[in-house]
PDB file of C-alpha atoms in Angstrom:
ATOM      1  CA  UNK K   1     -69.345  31.931 -34.281  1.00 37.00           C
ATOM      2  CA  UNK K   2     -70.480  30.142 -37.433  1.00 40.00           C
ATOM      3  CA  UNK K   3     -73.527  32.383 -37.893  1.00 40.00           C
ATOM      4  CA  UNK K   4     -71.279  35.419 -38.139  1.00 40.00           C
ATOM      5  CA  UNK K   5     -68.993  33.552 -40.509  1.00 45.00           C
ATOM      6  CA  UNK K   6     -71.879  32.874 -42.883  1.00 45.00           C
ATOM      7  CA  UNK K   7     -73.186  36.428 -42.574  1.00 44.00           C
ATOM      8  CA  UNK K   8     -69.697  37.617 -43.496  1.00 46.00           C
ATOM      9  CA  UNK K   9     -70.023  35.760 -46.793  1.00 44.00           C
ATOM     10  CA  UNK K  10     -72.784  38.081 -47.926  1.00 45.00           C
ATOM     11  CA  UNK K  11     -71.631  40.947 -50.045  1.00 43.00           C
ATOM     12  CA  UNK K  12     -73.193  43.364 -52.478  1.00 34.00           C
ATOM     13  CA  UNK K  13     -72.394  40.979 -55.331  1.00 33.00           C
ATOM     14  CA  UNK K  14     -72.501  37.379 -54.195  1.00 43.00           C
ATOM     15  CA  UNK K  15     -69.842  35.097 -55.556  1.00 47.00           C
ATOM     16  CA  UNK K  16     -68.681  31.531 -54.977  1.00 48.00           C
ATOM     17  CA  UNK K  17     -67.939  30.942 -51.312  1.00 77.00           C
ATOM     18  CA  UNK K  18     -66.195  28.027 -49.615  1.00 81.00           C
ATOM     19  CA  UNK K  19     -65.874  26.845 -46.039  1.00 84.00           C
ATOM     20  CA  UNK K  20     -63.765  23.896 -44.897  1.00 87.00           C
ATOM     21  CA  UNK K  21     -63.733  22.256 -41.488  1.00 90.00           C
ATOM     22  CA  UNK K  22     -60.690  20.162 -40.635  1.00 92.00           C
ATOM     23  CA  UNK K  23     -59.728  17.550 -38.072  1.00 95.00           C
ATOM     24  CA  UNK K  24     -56.864  18.406 -35.690  1.00 95.00           C
ATOM     25  CA  UNK K  25     -54.405  16.709 -38.101  1.00 95.00           C
ATOM     26  CA  UNK K  26     -55.452  19.109 -40.901  1.00 94.00           C
ATOM     27  CA  UNK K  27     -57.594  16.666 -42.881  1.00 95.00           C
ATOM     28  CA  UNK K  28     -60.680  18.348 -44.336  1.00 94.00           C
ATOM     29  CA  UNK K  29     -63.712  16.507 -42.954  1.00 96.00           C
ATOM     30  CA  UNK K  30     -66.473  18.832 -44.162  1.00 95.00           C
ATOM     31  CA  UNK K  31     -66.686  21.239 -47.078  1.00 92.00           C
ATOM     32  CA  UNK K  32     -69.398  23.706 -47.982  1.00 92.00           C
ATOM     33  CA  UNK K  33     -69.361  25.554 -51.289  1.00 90.00           C
ATOM     34  CA  UNK K  34     -72.071  28.054 -52.190  1.00 90.00           C
ATOM     35  CA  UNK K  35     -72.832  30.200 -55.207  1.00 88.00           C
ATOM     36  CA  UNK K  36     -75.800  32.467 -55.749  1.00 89.00           C
ATOM     37  CA  UNK K  37     -76.395  34.760 -58.705  1.00 91.00           C
ATOM     38  CA  UNK K  38     -78.094  38.111 -58.239  1.00 91.00           C
ATOM     39  CA  UNK K  39     -80.846  39.912 -60.080  1.00 93.00           C
ATOM     40  CA  UNK K  40     -79.544  43.208 -61.492  1.00 91.00           C
ATOM     41  CA  UNK K  41     -82.740  44.911 -62.644  1.00 91.00           C
ATOM     42  CA  UNK K  42     -86.266  45.595 -61.420  1.00 91.00           C
ATOM     43  CA  UNK K  43     -87.640  47.448 -58.456  1.00 94.00           C
ATOM     44  CA  UNK K  44     -87.878  44.204 -56.474  1.00 94.00           C
ATOM     45  CA  UNK K  45     -84.217  43.240 -56.914  1.00 92.00           C
ATOM     46  CA  UNK K  46     -83.204  43.968 -53.302  1.00 93.00           C
ATOM     47  CA  UNK K  47     -85.978  41.756 -51.936  1.00 94.00           C
ATOM     48  CA  UNK K  48     -85.217  38.989 -54.456  1.00 94.00           C
ATOM     49  CA  UNK K  49     -81.478  39.061 -53.805  1.00 92.00           C
ATOM     50  CA  UNK K  50     -82.061  39.079 -50.058  1.00 91.00           C
ATOM     51  CA  UNK K  51     -84.432  36.114 -50.240  1.00 93.00           C
ATOM     52  CA  UNK K  52     -82.038  34.118 -52.412  1.00 92.00           C
ATOM     53  CA  UNK K  53     -79.057  34.967 -50.171  1.00 88.00           C
ATOM     54  CA  UNK K  54     -81.037  33.825 -47.133  1.00 89.00           C
ATOM     55  CA  UNK K  55     -81.963  30.591 -48.910  1.00 90.00           C
ATOM     56  CA  UNK K  56     -78.407  29.924 -50.076  1.00 88.00           C
ATOM     57  CA  UNK K  57     -76.584  30.671 -46.869  1.00 86.00           C
ATOM     58  CA  UNK K  58     -79.319  29.294 -44.645  1.00 89.00           C
ATOM     59  CA  UNK K  59     -79.021  25.897 -46.312  1.00 91.00           C
ATOM     60  CA  UNK K  60     -75.234  25.947 -46.002  1.00 89.00           C
ATOM     61  CA  UNK K  61     -75.416  26.969 -42.359  1.00 88.00           C
ATOM     62  CA  UNK K  62     -77.981  24.246 -41.606  1.00 92.00           C
ATOM     63  CA  UNK K  63     -75.713  21.608 -43.148  1.00 93.00           C
ATOM     64  CA  UNK K  64     -72.725  22.868 -41.143  1.00 91.00           C
ATOM     65  CA  UNK K  65     -74.647  22.779 -37.878  1.00 91.00           C
ATOM     66  CA  UNK K  66     -76.163  19.368 -38.575  1.00 95.00           C
ATOM     67  CA  UNK K  67     -73.046  17.540 -39.752  1.00 96.00           C
ATOM     68  CA  UNK K  68     -69.844  19.183 -38.504  1.00 94.00           C
ATOM     69  CA  UNK K  69     -69.561  17.132 -35.298  1.00 95.00           C
ATOM     70  CA  UNK K  70     -70.688  13.941 -37.042  1.00 97.00           C
ATOM     71  CA  UNK K  71     -68.041  14.379 -39.754  1.00 97.00           C
ATOM     72  CA  UNK K  72     -65.314  14.855 -37.138  1.00 96.00           C
ATOM     73  CA  UNK K  73     -66.501  11.791 -35.183  1.00 97.00           C
ATOM     74  CA  UNK K  74     -66.707   9.628 -38.337  1.00 97.00           C
ATOM     75  CA  UNK K  75     -63.191  10.666 -39.365  1.00 97.00           C
ATOM     76  CA  UNK K  76     -61.821   9.950 -35.888  1.00 96.00           C
ATOM     77  CA  UNK K  77     -63.473   6.499 -35.860  1.00 97.00           C
ATOM     78  CA  UNK K  78     -62.207   5.446 -39.310  1.00 95.00           C
ATOM     79  CA  UNK K  79     -59.666   7.819 -40.895  1.00 95.00           C
ATOM     80  CA  UNK K  80     -58.453   5.348 -43.535  1.00 94.00           C
ATOM     81  CA  UNK K  81     -61.786   4.997 -45.342  1.00 94.00           C
ATOM     82  CA  UNK K  82     -63.359   8.330 -44.428  1.00 95.00           C
ATOM     83  CA  UNK K  83     -65.014  10.315 -47.222  1.00 95.00           C
ATOM     84  CA  UNK K  84     -65.345  14.043 -46.446  1.00 95.00           C
ATOM     85  CA  UNK K  85     -68.854  15.375 -46.015  1.00 96.00           C
ATOM     86  CA  UNK K  86     -69.825  18.107 -48.442  1.00 95.00           C
ATOM     87  CA  UNK K  87     -72.631  20.432 -49.425  1.00 95.00           C
ATOM     88  CA  UNK K  88     -72.509  22.270 -52.742  1.00 94.00           C
ATOM     89  CA  UNK K  89     -75.324  24.688 -53.448  1.00 92.00           C
ATOM     90  CA  UNK K  90     -75.480  26.547 -56.741  1.00 91.00           C
ATOM     91  CA  UNK K  91     -78.348  28.976 -57.286  1.00 92.00           C
ATOM     92  CA  UNK K  92     -78.238  30.054 -60.930  1.00 93.00           C
ATOM     93  CA  UNK K  93     -80.270  32.912 -62.350  1.00 93.00           C
ATOM     94  CA  UNK K  94     -81.852  31.298 -65.401  1.00 94.00           C
ATOM     95  CA  UNK K  95     -84.011  34.177 -66.609  1.00 91.00           C
ATOM     96  CA  UNK K  96     -84.215  37.837 -65.747  1.00 90.00           C
ATOM     97  CA  UNK K  97     -86.534  39.537 -68.173  1.00 85.00           C
ATOM     98  CA  UNK K  98     -89.983  40.978 -68.370  1.00 85.00           C
ATOM     99  CA  UNK K  99     -91.869  40.656 -65.119  1.00 91.00           C
ATOM    100  CA  UNK K 100     -90.107  37.609 -63.676  1.00 93.00           C
ATOM    101  CA  UNK K 101     -86.749  36.295 -62.532  1.00 94.00           C
ATOM    102  CA  UNK K 102     -86.202  32.541 -62.217  1.00 94.00           C
ATOM    103  CA  UNK K 103     -83.500  30.665 -60.340  1.00 95.00           C
ATOM    104  CA  UNK K 104     -82.544  27.010 -60.644  1.00 94.00           C
ATOM    105  CA  UNK K 105     -80.941  25.477 -57.577  1.00 94.00           C
ATOM    106  CA  UNK K 106     -78.689  22.455 -57.864  1.00 94.00           C
ATOM    107  CA  UNK K 107     -77.640  21.055 -54.505  1.00 95.00           C
ATOM    108  CA  UNK K 108     -75.368  18.067 -54.068  1.00 95.00           C
ATOM    109  CA  UNK K 109     -74.318  16.680 -50.722  1.00 95.00           C
ATOM    110  CA  UNK K 110     -72.764  13.800 -48.862  1.00 95.00           C
ATOM    111  CA  UNK K 111     -73.746  13.494 -45.201  1.00 95.00           C
ATOM    112  CA  UNK K 112     -71.976  10.287 -44.244  1.00 93.00           C
ATOM    113  CA  UNK K 113     -74.966   8.126 -45.120  1.00 92.00           C
ATOM    114  CA  UNK K 114     -76.217   9.257 -48.500  1.00 91.00           C
ATOM    115  CA  UNK K 115     -74.909  11.135 -51.486  1.00 92.00           C
ATOM    116  CA  UNK K 116     -77.561  12.968 -53.447  1.00 93.00           C
ATOM    117  CA  UNK K 117     -78.320  15.738 -55.905  1.00 94.00           C
ATOM    118  CA  UNK K 118     -81.487  17.806 -55.651  1.00 94.00           C
ATOM    119  CA  UNK K 119     -82.924  20.403 -58.005  1.00 94.00           C
ATOM    120  CA  UNK K 120     -85.554  23.010 -57.291  1.00 91.00           C
ATOM    121  CA  UNK K 121     -86.534  26.426 -58.558  1.00 93.00           C
ATOM    122  CA  UNK K 122     -87.725  29.826 -57.419  1.00 94.00           C
ATOM    123  CA  UNK K 123     -89.533  32.418 -59.538  1.00 94.00           C
ATOM    124  CA  UNK K 124     -89.947  36.021 -58.410  1.00 95.00           C
ATOM    125  CA  UNK K 125     -91.996  38.998 -59.529  1.00 94.00           C
ATOM    126  CA  UNK K 126     -89.414  41.608 -60.619  1.00 94.00           C
ATOM    127  CA  UNK K 127     -91.581  44.525 -59.483  1.00 94.00           C
ATOM    128  CA  UNK K 128     -92.677  43.354 -56.040  1.00 94.00           C
ATOM    129  CA  UNK K 129     -89.773  41.047 -55.215  1.00 94.00           C
ATOM    130  CA  UNK K 130     -92.219  38.400 -54.014  1.00 95.00           C
ATOM    131  CA  UNK K 131     -91.921  34.736 -54.901  1.00 95.00           C
ATOM    132  CA  UNK K 132     -94.672  33.547 -57.234  1.00 94.00           C
ATOM    133  CA  UNK K 133     -96.105  30.093 -57.745  1.00 88.00           C
ATOM    134  CA  UNK K 134     -97.617  28.358 -60.727  1.00 80.00           C
ATOM    135  CA  UNK K 135    -101.119  29.698 -60.082  1.00 78.00           C
ATOM    136  CA  UNK K 136     -99.752  33.237 -60.432  1.00 81.00           C
ATOM    137  CA  UNK K 137     -98.191  32.438 -63.803  1.00 81.00           C
ATOM    138  CA  UNK K 138    -100.746  30.144 -65.416  1.00 79.00           C
ATOM    139  CA  UNK K 139    -104.174  31.722 -65.417  1.00 82.00           C
ATOM    140  CA  UNK K 140    -105.951  29.079 -67.508  1.00 83.00           C
ATOM    141  CA  UNK K 141    -108.713  27.136 -65.787  1.00 83.00           C
ATOM    142  CA  UNK K 142    -108.074  23.573 -64.672  1.00 80.00           C
ATOM    143  CA  UNK K 143    -110.490  22.354 -67.344  1.00 85.00           C
ATOM    144  CA  UNK K 144    -108.608  24.251 -70.072  1.00 85.00           C
ATOM    145  CA  UNK K 145    -105.306  22.783 -68.915  1.00 82.00           C
ATOM    146  CA  UNK K 146    -106.703  19.262 -68.752  1.00 83.00           C
ATOM    147  CA  UNK K 147    -108.019  19.626 -72.309  1.00 85.00           C
ATOM    148  CA  UNK K 148    -104.614  20.918 -73.469  1.00 86.00           C
ATOM    149  CA  UNK K 149    -102.777  18.022 -71.802  1.00 82.00           C
ATOM    150  CA  UNK K 150    -105.220  15.455 -73.150  1.00 84.00           C
ATOM    151  CA  UNK K 151    -105.046  16.852 -76.704  1.00 88.00           C
ATOM    152  CA  UNK K 152    -101.233  17.046 -76.562  1.00 88.00           C
ATOM    153  CA  UNK K 153    -100.769  13.509 -75.294  1.00 84.00           C
ATOM    154  CA  UNK K 154    -103.354  12.155 -77.724  1.00 85.00           C
ATOM    155  CA  UNK K 155    -101.418  13.743 -80.592  1.00 90.00           C
ATOM    156  CA  UNK K 156     -98.269  11.955 -79.350  1.00 88.00           C
ATOM    157  CA  UNK K 157    -100.122   8.653 -79.031  1.00 85.00           C
ATOM    158  CA  UNK K 158    -101.647   9.028 -82.510  1.00 87.00           C
ATOM    159  CA  UNK K 159     -98.245   9.878 -84.025  1.00 90.00           C
ATOM    160  CA  UNK K 160     -96.473   6.835 -82.548  1.00 87.00           C
ATOM    161  CA  UNK K 161     -99.014   4.331 -81.208  1.00 84.00           C
ATOM    162  CA  UNK K 162     -96.433   1.549 -80.874  1.00 86.00           C
ATOM    163  CA  UNK K 163     -94.535   3.603 -78.289  1.00 85.00           C
ATOM    164  CA  UNK K 164     -97.461   3.547 -75.829  1.00 82.00           C
ATOM    165  CA  UNK K 165     -99.549   0.924 -74.052  1.00 82.00           C
ATOM    166  CA  UNK K 166    -102.594  -0.179 -76.001  1.00 84.00           C
ATOM    167  CA  UNK K 167    -104.858   1.360 -73.335  1.00 84.00           C
ATOM    168  CA  UNK K 168    -102.885   4.613 -73.033  1.00 81.00           C
ATOM    169  CA  UNK K 169    -105.845   6.776 -74.027  1.00 78.00           C
ATOM    170  CA  UNK K 170    -108.097   5.285 -71.325  1.00 81.00           C
ATOM    171  CA  UNK K 171    -105.365   5.574 -68.678  1.00 81.00           C
ATOM    172  CA  UNK K 172    -104.746   9.184 -69.641  1.00 76.00           C
ATOM    173  CA  UNK K 173    -108.428  10.109 -69.441  1.00 76.00           C
ATOM    174  CA  UNK K 174    -108.768   8.321 -66.092  1.00 80.00           C
ATOM    175  CA  UNK K 175    -105.807  10.139 -64.533  1.00 77.00           C
ATOM    176  CA  UNK K 176    -106.563  13.674 -65.679  1.00 71.00           C
TER     177      UNK K 176
END
């Protein structure tokens, strides 16, 4: 049971985990490698670590279920030029201080058709353990932020006008 196998990977301190699936001749046709850091402080650490473990292992399990049979079939159809399928998910704790903990996820995969790398992030409130979004962190009004962006970009344009289109100021104002 693959679900039990993935649940077995969870431990009090998560570490790098690896799962290989092989063809009957022993050739690895699919590989999953997962790593997830843990928060060590804050009253919300159990909720944060649980959420990140669910994210990490859920993604690995989804890839296994979606591509295991396809990888075996592709290998059987063309063993000489077969490239093993893989999913590598690394969830790195980037910051754990103050009121927030932030993770950066780097996921690379090959599913027989495409090979890609994706990045995304999660930020959690260390006290409540709940995921927060940008509106929770940035309390400035939209107008204040637009003014800040406009002033910042205008300073860049003024400093090096030859590096921008001649109508950069108008385009910037139009798109804010």
